């Protein structure tokens, strides 16, 4: 009999991708959205900020009743909290049967096997073997039109605030052939848009014909895949925005005019203390080159406010940089002290100061986001339809700029790419009509 698997995913897109792969690798299980009927619960966790990590324990606490009712229920913790805290998780929450890190989840079926008779299983190794090779081949199930595909994993940059180099490990790039095979398989299963993933995706340097390939080379190869309509990639580091990649934004037909390029702060003093190894000016230069290559490119960013020793003046420099760039969308966070990172040892900024700065920064970014959206009214865009809307006959999709669009009385089907005239803009989405 097929058993039921309930997966809850926290954190970044790579965790979404990993959750899919874990579900596929567990033979004999099918996914359920109803935790009450689960035979196995898997939390795929994120360690990036304290709040994210703490959520895991409150969620686990909720499963006490279920486990009491169903002693055979297996509870697993995967992802970056698993990697960072390891066996400590089972000490803090004895309900947990297994803990598996991001580099060893291809071993999940064996680990699960080991938990029979109530034993605990833990694997936070960085194995020699290629997990992508070892993962069970996927059943040929249909997929939604937009999918993620990990091409690079890990980080060697060691920004002073960040846990990722410790939880995901050293940078690795998957070989070109493996990625192209996976992309073609996704297309066969209905995928039209692929977002290439990596913690430092633009540092990609995978083995291909003739030696190591850059991300731009990989994108050009994907551009040749029949049936694939759109290519995106995330997340990039400003220092790895090479000329061939910038140029591809102007010349590669399937590469979308959208780029997530985190800067974190606008003060060179803070950037230096963050160990970002770029300046505000070098970042702005990259943005300028990108806009030369592709004038309508929509820029997205990440910001941290209240990094240790950030003064009012430093913060104003961040606001200034934002005004200069004009972001289409952005993600911003209060600095969160992470154990084991260098910034944790520095003098901290008071919580109320962080909150006040975040509020001001977000107000500016919201304004810019709205302006970038409003600008599209009256223009025609291409929309990839991803799902039915809330109302009868309504469909929802995304433009090349990643704006969500609602279209009423829409005869487009899921997975179809159509030309749409944008007629209005509201807080978080656009409305349009088929042309
Ligand atoms: N290069 C990475 C970044 C991962 S973390 C990637 O591939 O996505 C995503 C964002 O979280 C970072 O860009 C940063 O803005 C934020 N972040 C990371 N560590 C943080 C911390 N300690 N406190 C607050 N925000 C943090
Ligand atoms: Fe973290 Fe910096 Fe690496 Fe991004 S580049 S994952 S922020 S250490
Ligand atoms: Fe979180 Fe790990 Fe992604 S810490 S942001 S899940 S790489």
PDB file of C-alpha atoms and ligand atoms in Angstrom, residues 48-49 161-164 198-200 235 262 264 302-304 333-338, ligand 1:
ATOM      1  CA  UNK A  48      19.253  31.897   7.407  1.00  0.00           C
ATOM      2  CA  UNK A  49      17.688  33.987  10.195  1.00  0.00           C
ATOM      3  CA  UNK A 161      26.529  37.544   8.352  1.00  0.00           C
ATOM      4  CA  UNK A 162      25.673  34.367   6.457  1.00  0.00           C
ATOM      5  CA  UNK A 163      25.310  30.695   7.418  1.00  0.00           C
ATOM      6  CA  UNK A 164      24.987  29.326   3.891  1.00  0.00           C
ATOM      7  CA  UNK A 198      22.456  28.196  -7.144  1.00  0.00           C
ATOM      8  CA  UNK A 199      23.528  30.064  -4.019  1.00  0.00           C
ATOM      9  CA  UNK A 200      26.010  31.729  -6.353  1.00  0.00           C
ATOM     10  CA  UNK A 235      20.829  34.037  -7.029  1.00  0.00           C
ATOM     11  CA  UNK A 262      21.562  41.288  -4.042  1.00  0.00           C
ATOM     12  CA  UNK A 264      22.847  44.034   0.942  1.00  0.00           C
ATOM     13  CA  UNK A 302      18.241  41.824  -1.146  1.00  0.00           C
ATOM     14  CA  UNK A 303      18.979  44.214   1.729  1.00  0.00           C
ATOM     15  CA  UNK A 304      20.078  43.799   5.316  1.00  0.00           C
ATOM     16  CA  UNK A 333      15.562  41.927   6.357  1.00  0.00           C
ATOM     17  CA  UNK A 334      16.682  43.079   9.779  1.00  0.00           C
ATOM     18  CA  UNK A 335      20.127  41.718  10.476  1.00  0.00           C
ATOM     19  CA  UNK A 336      19.830  38.504  12.485  1.00  0.00           C
ATOM     20  CA  UNK A 337      22.774  37.308  14.562  1.00  0.00           C
ATOM     21  CA  UNK A 338      23.802  33.834  13.461  1.00  0.00           C
TER      22      UNK A 338
HETATM   23  N1  LIG B   1      23.505  34.239  -2.270  1.00  0.00           N
HETATM   24  C1  LIG B   1      22.430  33.651  -1.558  1.00  0.00           C
HETATM   25  C2  LIG B   1      21.861  34.416  -0.470  1.00  0.00           C
HETATM   26  C3  LIG B   1      21.140  33.510   0.449  1.00  0.00           C
HETATM   27  S1  LIG B   1      20.486  34.258   1.755  1.00  0.00           S
HETATM   28  C4  LIG B   1      21.397  33.036  -2.380  1.00  0.00           C
HETATM   29  O1  LIG B   1      21.674  32.237  -3.205  1.00  0.00           O
HETATM   30  O2  LIG B   1      20.204  33.286  -2.236  1.00  0.00           O
HETATM   31  C5  LIG B   1      19.240  35.307   1.082  1.00  0.00           C
HETATM   32  C6  LIG B   1      19.289  36.646   1.697  1.00  0.00           C
HETATM   33  O3  LIG B   1      19.077  36.578   3.082  1.00  0.00           O
HETATM   34  C7  LIG B   1      20.638  37.334   1.563  1.00  0.00           C
HETATM   35  O4  LIG B   1      20.819  37.914   0.318  1.00  0.00           O
HETATM   36  C8  LIG B   1      20.569  38.342   2.674  1.00  0.00           C
HETATM   37  O5  LIG B   1      19.963  39.538   2.258  1.00  0.00           O
HETATM   38  C9  LIG B   1      19.673  37.671   3.706  1.00  0.00           C
HETATM   39  N2  LIG B   1      20.444  37.223   4.878  1.00  0.00           N
HETATM   40  C10 LIG B   1      21.440  36.329   4.924  1.00  0.00           C
HETATM   41  N3  LIG B   1      21.947  36.218   6.170  1.00  0.00           N
HETATM   42  C11 LIG B   1      21.232  37.071   6.942  1.00  0.00           C
HETATM   43  C12 LIG B   1      21.263  37.428   8.334  1.00  0.00           C
HETATM   44  N4  LIG B   1      22.149  36.895   9.164  1.00  0.00           N
HETATM   45  N5  LIG B   1      20.377  38.349   8.766  1.00  0.00           N
HETATM   46  C13 LIG B   1      19.476  38.913   7.929  1.00  0.00           C
HETATM   47  N6  LIG B   1      19.408  38.615   6.624  1.00  0.00           N
HETATM   48  C14 LIG B   1      20.259  37.714   6.127  1.00  0.00           C
END
